[in-house]
Amino acid sequence: MAELHVVSALIERRSEVSGQIAELERQITRHQADLVHIDAVLRMYGKDDPEAIRAKDVSRRSDWFRPGECRNLIYDVLRDAEGPVLTRVIAERVMVAKGIDQSDARVVEQIKRSVLGALKRMDGLERVPIDGAMSWLLDPKPDAKVRSI
């Protein structure tokens, strides 16, 4: 017979996930109703095809960085670099600057993903492939838009 504590834990977890799904479905229903009302008002003001309006990407908040902090740390790393810097090295230097312990492989992977996502969204950078890996360099063009806070 199955272990009672295992079955009990699985029942509890299933109950939690089921509740989360039900809440998300309620939120979807509310948001869909809001969207119907917004579309109706847009039509009243002459916008004939509100469905053609592109959906905005919802960015997820990072547990590790305040808004714009990761980007600013990346710019700091690239400003100090002599040449192109590998994504992995940028992530390591950002973790050192933030004082993040690099012994947990899961945390390191999360930070690398955050850094890579920020790099892809940033202006004023040049991608430089090196031996099959991607490295980054501040764009040397004088008209490059480098945002900083």
Short mmCIF file of N, CA and C in Angstrom, two decimals:
data_model
loop_
_atom_site.label_atom_id
_atom_site.label_comp_id
_atom_site.label_asym_id
_atom_site.label_seq_id
_atom_site.Cartn_x
_atom_site.Cartn_y
_atom_site.Cartn_z
N MET A 1 0.84 -1.18 0.00
CA MET A 1 0.00 0.00 0.00
C MET A 1 0.89 1.24 0.00
N ALA A 2 0.41 2.27 -0.62
CA ALA A 2 1.18 3.52 -0.72
C ALA A 2 1.37 4.12 0.66
N GLU A 3 2.47 4.81 0.81
CA GLU A 3 2.76 5.49 2.07
C GLU A 3 1.69 6.55 2.32
N LEU A 4 1.11 6.54 3.50
CA LEU A 4 0.03 7.46 3.84
C LEU A 4 0.47 8.91 3.82
N HIS A 5 1.67 9.23 4.30
CA HIS A 5 2.13 10.61 4.33
C HIS A 5 2.39 11.15 2.92
N VAL A 6 2.82 10.27 2.01
CA VAL A 6 3.04 10.69 0.62
C VAL A 6 1.70 11.02 -0.03
N VAL A 7 0.74 10.15 0.13
CA VAL A 7 -0.59 10.36 -0.45
C VAL A 7 -1.21 11.62 0.14
N SER A 8 -1.08 11.80 1.44
CA SER A 8 -1.63 12.98 2.10
C SER A 8 -1.00 14.26 1.56
N ALA A 9 0.32 14.26 1.38
CA ALA A 9 1.02 15.44 0.85
C ALA A 9 0.59 15.72 -0.58
N LEU A 10 0.43 14.67 -1.38
CA LEU A 10 -0.01 14.86 -2.77
C LEU A 10 -1.44 15.40 -2.84
N ILE A 11 -2.31 14.91 -1.96
CA ILE A 11 -3.68 15.42 -1.91
C ILE A 11 -3.68 16.90 -1.56
N GLU A 12 -2.86 17.28 -0.57
CA GLU A 12 -2.76 18.68 -0.16
C GLU A 12 -2.23 19.55 -1.31
N ARG A 13 -1.20 19.06 -2.00
CA ARG A 13 -0.62 19.84 -3.10
C ARG A 13 -1.61 19.98 -4.25
N ARG A 14 -2.33 18.89 -4.55
CA ARG A 14 -3.32 18.95 -5.62
C ARG A 14 -4.41 19.96 -5.29
N SER A 15 -4.81 19.98 -4.03
CA SER A 15 -5.82 20.92 -3.57
C SER A 15 -5.34 22.36 -3.77
N GLU A 16 -4.08 22.63 -3.43
CA GLU A 16 -3.51 23.98 -3.60
C GLU A 16 -3.49 24.39 -5.07
N VAL A 17 -2.97 23.50 -5.93
CA VAL A 17 -2.86 23.82 -7.36
C VAL A 17 -4.25 24.01 -7.96
N SER A 18 -5.19 23.17 -7.57
CA SER A 18 -6.56 23.29 -8.06
C SER A 18 -7.17 24.64 -7.65
N GLY A 19 -6.91 25.06 -6.41
CA GLY A 19 -7.39 26.36 -5.95
C GLY A 19 -6.75 27.52 -6.71
N GLN A 20 -5.47 27.40 -6.99
CA GLN A 20 -4.78 28.45 -7.76
C GLN A 20 -5.35 28.55 -9.16
N ILE A 21 -5.62 27.40 -9.79
CA ILE A 21 -6.21 27.40 -11.13
C ILE A 21 -7.59 28.05 -11.11
N ALA A 22 -8.40 27.72 -10.11
CA ALA A 22 -9.74 28.31 -10.01
C ALA A 22 -9.65 29.83 -9.86
N GLU A 23 -8.72 30.32 -9.04
CA GLU A 23 -8.55 31.77 -8.86
C GLU A 23 -8.09 32.42 -10.17
N LEU A 24 -7.17 31.80 -10.86
CA LEU A 24 -6.71 32.35 -12.14
C LEU A 24 -7.84 32.39 -13.16
N GLU A 25 -8.69 31.37 -13.17
CA GLU A 25 -9.84 31.37 -14.08
C GLU A 25 -10.80 32.51 -13.74
N ARG A 26 -11.00 32.79 -12.43
CA ARG A 26 -11.85 33.92 -12.04
C ARG A 26 -11.23 35.23 -12.51
N GLN A 27 -9.92 35.36 -12.38
CA GLN A 27 -9.24 36.57 -12.85
C GLN A 27 -9.38 36.73 -14.36
N ILE A 28 -9.24 35.64 -15.09
CA ILE A 28 -9.40 35.69 -16.55
C ILE A 28 -10.79 36.16 -16.91
N THR A 29 -11.80 35.63 -16.24
CA THR A 29 -13.19 36.04 -16.50
C THR A 29 -13.37 37.53 -16.25
N ARG A 30 -12.83 38.04 -15.12
CA ARG A 30 -12.93 39.48 -14.82
C ARG A 30 -12.20 40.32 -15.87
N HIS A 31 -11.00 39.90 -16.26
CA HIS A 31 -10.24 40.66 -17.25
C HIS A 31 -10.92 40.64 -18.62
N GLN A 32 -11.52 39.51 -18.98
CA GLN A 32 -12.24 39.45 -20.26
C GLN A 32 -13.43 40.39 -20.24
N ALA A 33 -14.15 40.48 -19.13
CA ALA A 33 -15.28 41.41 -19.02
C ALA A 33 -14.77 42.85 -19.11
N ASP A 34 -13.66 43.16 -18.43
CA ASP A 34 -13.07 44.50 -18.53
C ASP A 34 -12.73 44.84 -19.97
N LEU A 35 -12.16 43.87 -20.68
CA LEU A 35 -11.76 44.09 -22.07
C LEU A 35 -12.96 44.36 -22.96
N VAL A 36 -14.05 43.66 -22.72
CA VAL A 36 -15.28 43.89 -23.50
C VAL A 36 -15.75 45.33 -23.29
N HIS A 37 -15.72 45.81 -22.05
CA HIS A 37 -16.16 47.17 -21.76
C HIS A 37 -15.23 48.20 -22.39
N ILE A 38 -13.94 47.97 -22.30
CA ILE A 38 -12.97 48.90 -22.90
C ILE A 38 -13.16 48.95 -24.41
N ASP A 39 -13.35 47.78 -25.03
CA ASP A 39 -13.58 47.74 -26.48
C ASP A 39 -14.84 48.51 -26.86
N ALA A 40 -15.88 48.40 -26.05
CA ALA A 40 -17.13 49.12 -26.34
C ALA A 40 -16.91 50.62 -26.30
N VAL A 41 -16.16 51.10 -25.31
CA VAL A 41 -15.89 52.54 -25.21
C VAL A 41 -15.01 52.99 -26.38
N LEU A 42 -14.01 52.18 -26.75
CA LEU A 42 -13.18 52.53 -27.91
C LEU A 42 -14.02 52.65 -29.17
N ARG A 43 -14.99 51.74 -29.33
CA ARG A 43 -15.87 51.81 -30.51
C ARG A 43 -16.72 53.09 -30.47
N MET A 44 -17.16 53.49 -29.25
CA MET A 44 -17.94 54.72 -29.13
C MET A 44 -17.12 55.92 -29.57
N TYR A 45 -15.80 55.87 -29.36
CA TYR A 45 -14.94 56.99 -29.75
C TYR A 45 -14.33 56.82 -31.13
N GLY A 46 -14.87 55.88 -31.92
CA GLY A 46 -14.49 55.80 -33.32
C GLY A 46 -13.42 54.79 -33.65
N LYS A 47 -12.91 54.06 -32.71
CA LYS A 47 -11.91 53.03 -33.01
C LYS A 47 -12.69 51.77 -33.38
N ASP A 48 -12.77 51.50 -34.71
CA ASP A 48 -13.63 50.43 -35.20
C ASP A 48 -13.15 49.02 -34.90
N ASP A 49 -11.84 48.83 -34.77
CA ASP A 49 -11.31 47.48 -34.61
C ASP A 49 -10.36 47.39 -33.41
N PRO A 50 -10.88 47.42 -32.18
CA PRO A 50 -10.01 47.35 -31.01
C PRO A 50 -9.22 46.04 -30.91
N GLU A 51 -9.74 44.97 -31.52
CA GLU A 51 -9.05 43.68 -31.48
C GLU A 51 -7.71 43.74 -32.22
N ALA A 52 -7.55 44.74 -33.11
CA ALA A 52 -6.30 44.88 -33.85
C ALA A 52 -5.18 45.48 -32.99
N ILE A 53 -5.55 46.00 -31.82
CA ILE A 53 -4.54 46.58 -30.93
C ILE A 53 -3.71 45.43 -30.36
N ARG A 54 -2.41 45.54 -30.53
CA ARG A 54 -1.50 44.48 -30.09
C ARG A 54 -1.45 44.41 -28.57
N ALA A 55 -1.46 43.20 -28.06
CA ALA A 55 -1.37 42.99 -26.62
C ALA A 55 0.03 43.36 -26.12
N LYS A 56 0.08 44.00 -25.00
CA LYS A 56 1.34 44.39 -24.39
C LYS A 56 1.92 43.20 -23.63
N ASP A 57 3.22 42.99 -23.78
CA ASP A 57 3.87 41.92 -23.02
C ASP A 57 3.91 42.31 -21.56
N VAL A 58 3.60 41.35 -20.71
CA VAL A 58 3.62 41.58 -19.27
C VAL A 58 4.98 41.11 -18.77
N SER A 59 5.75 42.05 -18.22
CA SER A 59 7.06 41.66 -17.72
C SER A 59 6.93 41.13 -16.30
N ARG A 60 7.72 40.13 -16.01
CA ARG A 60 7.71 39.56 -14.67
C ARG A 60 8.72 40.29 -13.82
N ARG A 61 8.39 40.48 -12.58
CA ARG A 61 9.29 41.13 -11.64
C ARG A 61 10.36 40.15 -11.21
N SER A 62 11.55 40.66 -11.05
CA SER A 62 12.66 39.84 -10.60
C SER A 62 12.74 39.86 -9.08
N ASP A 63 13.08 38.72 -8.52
CA ASP A 63 13.28 38.65 -7.08
C ASP A 63 14.64 39.22 -6.69
N TRP A 64 15.50 39.38 -7.66
CA TRP A 64 16.88 39.75 -7.38
C TRP A 64 17.20 41.21 -7.63
N PHE A 65 16.48 41.86 -8.53
CA PHE A 65 16.83 43.21 -8.95
C PHE A 65 15.65 44.16 -8.84
N ARG A 66 15.93 45.40 -8.46
CA ARG A 66 14.93 46.46 -8.53
C ARG A 66 14.78 46.84 -10.01
N PRO A 67 13.71 47.53 -10.38
CA PRO A 67 13.54 47.92 -11.78
C PRO A 67 14.74 48.73 -12.28
N GLY A 68 15.34 48.27 -13.38
CA GLY A 68 16.46 48.96 -14.00
C GLY A 68 17.82 48.63 -13.40
N GLU A 69 17.84 47.96 -12.26
CA GLU A 69 19.11 47.68 -11.58
C GLU A 69 19.98 46.71 -12.37
N CYS A 70 19.40 45.65 -12.90
CA CYS A 70 20.17 44.67 -13.66
C CYS A 70 20.80 45.35 -14.88
N ARG A 71 20.02 46.14 -15.58
CA ARG A 71 20.51 46.86 -16.75
C ARG A 71 21.68 47.76 -16.39
N ASN A 72 21.55 48.50 -15.29
CA ASN A 72 22.63 49.40 -14.88
C ASN A 72 23.89 48.64 -14.50
N LEU A 73 23.74 47.50 -13.83
CA LEU A 73 24.90 46.68 -13.47
C LEU A 73 25.59 46.14 -14.73
N ILE A 74 24.79 45.75 -15.72
CA ILE A 74 25.35 45.26 -16.98
C ILE A 74 26.14 46.38 -17.67
N TYR A 75 25.57 47.58 -17.72
CA TYR A 75 26.30 48.70 -18.32
C TYR A 75 27.61 48.95 -17.58
N ASP A 76 27.60 48.83 -16.25
CA ASP A 76 28.83 49.01 -15.47
C ASP A 76 29.88 47.98 -15.88
N VAL A 77 29.47 46.72 -16.02
CA VAL A 77 30.40 45.66 -16.42
C VAL A 77 30.96 45.95 -17.81
N LEU A 78 30.10 46.33 -18.75
CA LEU A 78 30.56 46.54 -20.12
C LEU A 78 31.41 47.81 -20.26
N ARG A 79 31.12 48.83 -19.46
CA ARG A 79 31.93 50.06 -19.51
C ARG A 79 33.37 49.79 -19.09
N ASP A 80 33.53 48.90 -18.10
CA ASP A 80 34.86 48.60 -17.58
C ASP A 80 35.62 47.58 -18.43
N ALA A 81 34.94 46.94 -19.38
CA ALA A 81 35.55 45.87 -20.17
C ALA A 81 36.46 46.41 -21.27
N GLU A 82 37.51 45.66 -21.54
CA GLU A 82 38.45 46.01 -22.61
C GLU A 82 37.90 45.60 -23.98
N GLY A 83 37.07 44.59 -24.01
CA GLY A 83 36.51 44.08 -25.26
C GLY A 83 35.19 43.39 -25.00
N PRO A 84 34.77 42.53 -25.93
CA PRO A 84 33.50 41.81 -25.75
C PRO A 84 33.53 40.92 -24.51
N VAL A 85 32.40 40.82 -23.83
CA VAL A 85 32.28 40.03 -22.60
C VAL A 85 31.19 38.98 -22.79
N LEU A 86 31.53 37.73 -22.47
CA LEU A 86 30.56 36.63 -22.58
C LEU A 86 29.39 36.85 -21.62
N THR A 87 28.22 36.39 -22.03
CA THR A 87 27.02 36.51 -21.20
C THR A 87 27.26 35.90 -19.82
N ARG A 88 27.88 34.73 -19.79
CA ARG A 88 28.16 34.03 -18.54
C ARG A 88 29.03 34.88 -17.61
N VAL A 89 30.03 35.54 -18.19
CA VAL A 89 30.93 36.39 -17.38
C VAL A 89 30.19 37.62 -16.87
N ILE A 90 29.33 38.20 -17.71
CA ILE A 90 28.53 39.35 -17.27
C ILE A 90 27.68 38.95 -16.07
N ALA A 91 27.02 37.79 -16.19
CA ALA A 91 26.16 37.31 -15.10
C ALA A 91 26.97 37.10 -13.82
N GLU A 92 28.17 36.52 -13.95
CA GLU A 92 29.02 36.30 -12.77
C GLU A 92 29.40 37.63 -12.11
N ARG A 93 29.76 38.61 -12.92
CA ARG A 93 30.16 39.91 -12.37
C ARG A 93 28.98 40.64 -11.74
N VAL A 94 27.81 40.48 -12.32
CA VAL A 94 26.60 41.08 -11.73
C VAL A 94 26.32 40.44 -10.37
N MET A 95 26.48 39.11 -10.29
CA MET A 95 26.25 38.43 -9.02
C MET A 95 27.26 38.88 -7.96
N VAL A 96 28.50 39.08 -8.37
CA VAL A 96 29.52 39.57 -7.42
C VAL A 96 29.14 40.97 -6.95
N ALA A 97 28.72 41.83 -7.89
CA ALA A 97 28.36 43.21 -7.54
C ALA A 97 27.17 43.24 -6.58
N LYS A 98 26.25 42.30 -6.72
CA LYS A 98 25.06 42.24 -5.86
C LYS A 98 25.31 41.44 -4.58
N GLY A 99 26.45 40.74 -4.52
CA GLY A 99 26.74 39.91 -3.35
C GLY A 99 25.90 38.65 -3.31
N ILE A 100 25.55 38.12 -4.47
CA ILE A 100 24.74 36.91 -4.56
C ILE A 100 25.65 35.69 -4.51
N ASP A 101 25.33 34.75 -3.62
CA ASP A 101 26.10 33.52 -3.47
C ASP A 101 25.97 32.68 -4.74
N GLN A 102 27.11 32.27 -5.30
CA GLN A 102 27.10 31.51 -6.55
C GLN A 102 27.18 30.01 -6.34
N SER A 103 27.01 29.54 -5.10
CA SER A 103 27.10 28.11 -4.83
C SER A 103 25.82 27.36 -5.19
N ASP A 104 24.69 28.05 -5.26
CA ASP A 104 23.42 27.42 -5.61
C ASP A 104 23.22 27.49 -7.13
N ALA A 105 23.29 26.34 -7.78
CA ALA A 105 23.20 26.28 -9.25
C ALA A 105 21.87 26.84 -9.76
N ARG A 106 20.79 26.62 -9.01
CA ARG A 106 19.48 27.12 -9.45
C ARG A 106 19.44 28.65 -9.46
N VAL A 107 20.01 29.27 -8.44
CA VAL A 107 20.06 30.73 -8.36
C VAL A 107 20.93 31.28 -9.48
N VAL A 108 22.08 30.64 -9.71
CA VAL A 108 22.98 31.08 -10.79
C VAL A 108 22.25 31.03 -12.12
N GLU A 109 21.49 29.97 -12.36
CA GLU A 109 20.75 29.84 -13.62
C GLU A 109 19.67 30.92 -13.75
N GLN A 110 18.98 31.24 -12.66
CA GLN A 110 17.97 32.30 -12.68
C GLN A 110 18.59 33.65 -13.00
N ILE A 111 19.73 33.93 -12.38
CA ILE A 111 20.40 35.21 -12.63
C ILE A 111 20.88 35.27 -14.07
N LYS A 112 21.43 34.18 -14.60
CA LYS A 112 21.88 34.16 -15.99
C LYS A 112 20.72 34.46 -16.93
N ARG A 113 19.55 33.87 -16.65
CA ARG A 113 18.37 34.13 -17.49
C ARG A 113 17.94 35.59 -17.39
N SER A 114 17.98 36.15 -16.18
CA SER A 114 17.62 37.57 -16.00
C SER A 114 18.58 38.47 -16.76
N VAL A 115 19.87 38.17 -16.65
CA VAL A 115 20.88 38.98 -17.33
C VAL A 115 20.72 38.87 -18.84
N LEU A 116 20.51 37.65 -19.35
CA LEU A 116 20.34 37.48 -20.79
C LEU A 116 19.10 38.22 -21.29
N GLY A 117 18.00 38.12 -20.55
CA GLY A 117 16.79 38.85 -20.94
C GLY A 117 17.02 40.35 -20.97
N ALA A 118 17.72 40.87 -19.97
CA ALA A 118 18.02 42.30 -19.93
C ALA A 118 18.92 42.68 -21.10
N LEU A 119 19.93 41.86 -21.39
CA LEU A 119 20.84 42.15 -22.50
C LEU A 119 20.08 42.25 -23.82
N LYS A 120 19.13 41.35 -24.03
CA LYS A 120 18.38 41.34 -25.29
C LYS A 120 17.48 42.57 -25.43
N ARG A 121 17.06 43.15 -24.31
CA ARG A 121 16.18 44.33 -24.35
C ARG A 121 16.93 45.64 -24.38
N MET A 122 18.22 45.63 -24.11
CA MET A 122 18.98 46.87 -23.93
C MET A 122 19.37 47.50 -25.26
N ASP A 123 19.40 48.83 -25.27
CA ASP A 123 19.87 49.59 -26.42
C ASP A 123 21.36 49.85 -26.27
N GLY A 124 22.03 50.09 -27.39
CA GLY A 124 23.42 50.51 -27.35
C GLY A 124 24.41 49.38 -27.14
N LEU A 125 23.99 48.15 -27.42
CA LEU A 125 24.90 47.02 -27.29
C LEU A 125 25.11 46.35 -28.63
N GLU A 126 26.26 45.76 -28.78
CA GLU A 126 26.58 45.01 -29.99
C GLU A 126 26.81 43.55 -29.59
N ARG A 127 26.21 42.63 -30.32
CA ARG A 127 26.40 41.20 -30.07
C ARG A 127 27.63 40.75 -30.86
N VAL A 128 28.50 40.01 -30.20
CA VAL A 128 29.71 39.52 -30.84
C VAL A 128 29.84 38.02 -30.55
N PRO A 129 29.59 37.16 -31.57
CA PRO A 129 29.75 35.72 -31.33
C PRO A 129 31.23 35.35 -31.20
N ILE A 130 31.54 34.58 -30.15
CA ILE A 130 32.90 34.11 -29.94
C ILE A 130 32.84 32.61 -29.66
N ASP A 131 33.41 31.82 -30.56
CA ASP A 131 33.46 30.36 -30.41
C ASP A 131 32.10 29.76 -30.07
N GLY A 132 31.06 30.18 -30.74
CA GLY A 132 29.73 29.63 -30.53
C GLY A 132 28.98 30.21 -29.35
N ALA A 133 29.62 31.06 -28.57
CA ALA A 133 28.96 31.70 -27.43
C ALA A 133 28.74 33.17 -27.76
N MET A 134 27.76 33.77 -27.10
CA MET A 134 27.45 35.16 -27.37
C MET A 134 28.17 36.05 -26.36
N SER A 135 28.81 37.08 -26.90
CA SER A 135 29.41 38.08 -26.02
C SER A 135 28.84 39.43 -26.41
N TRP A 136 29.08 40.41 -25.55
CA TRP A 136 28.44 41.71 -25.69
C TRP A 136 29.47 42.82 -25.53
N LEU A 137 29.20 43.90 -26.24
CA LEU A 137 30.10 45.04 -26.25
C LEU A 137 29.25 46.30 -26.34
N LEU A 138 29.66 47.35 -25.63
CA LEU A 138 28.96 48.61 -25.82
C LEU A 138 29.16 49.05 -27.25
N ASP A 139 28.09 49.46 -27.90
CA ASP A 139 28.15 49.87 -29.30
C ASP A 139 29.06 51.07 -29.43
N PRO A 140 30.13 50.96 -30.25
CA PRO A 140 31.08 52.06 -30.36
C PRO A 140 30.57 53.25 -31.17
N LYS A 141 29.42 53.10 -31.82
CA LYS A 141 28.88 54.20 -32.63
C LYS A 141 28.48 55.35 -31.71
N PRO A 142 28.82 56.59 -32.08
CA PRO A 142 28.50 57.72 -31.20
C PRO A 142 27.01 57.99 -31.07
N ASP A 143 26.21 57.52 -32.02
CA ASP A 143 24.76 57.80 -31.94
C ASP A 143 24.02 56.70 -31.20
N ALA A 144 24.73 55.74 -30.62
CA ALA A 144 24.09 54.65 -29.88
C ALA A 144 23.35 55.20 -28.67
N LYS A 145 22.15 54.66 -28.45
CA LYS A 145 21.36 55.11 -27.32
C LYS A 145 21.65 54.23 -26.13
N VAL A 146 22.39 54.73 -25.17
CA VAL A 146 22.68 54.00 -23.95
C VAL A 146 21.93 54.69 -22.84
N ARG A 147 20.95 53.98 -22.28
CA ARG A 147 20.16 54.55 -21.20
C ARG A 147 20.83 54.25 -19.88
N SER A 148 20.86 55.22 -19.03
CA SER A 148 21.33 54.97 -17.66
C SER A 148 20.54 55.86 -16.73
N ILE A 149 20.51 55.44 -15.50
CA ILE A 149 19.75 56.19 -14.49
C ILE A 149 20.72 56.84 -13.56
#
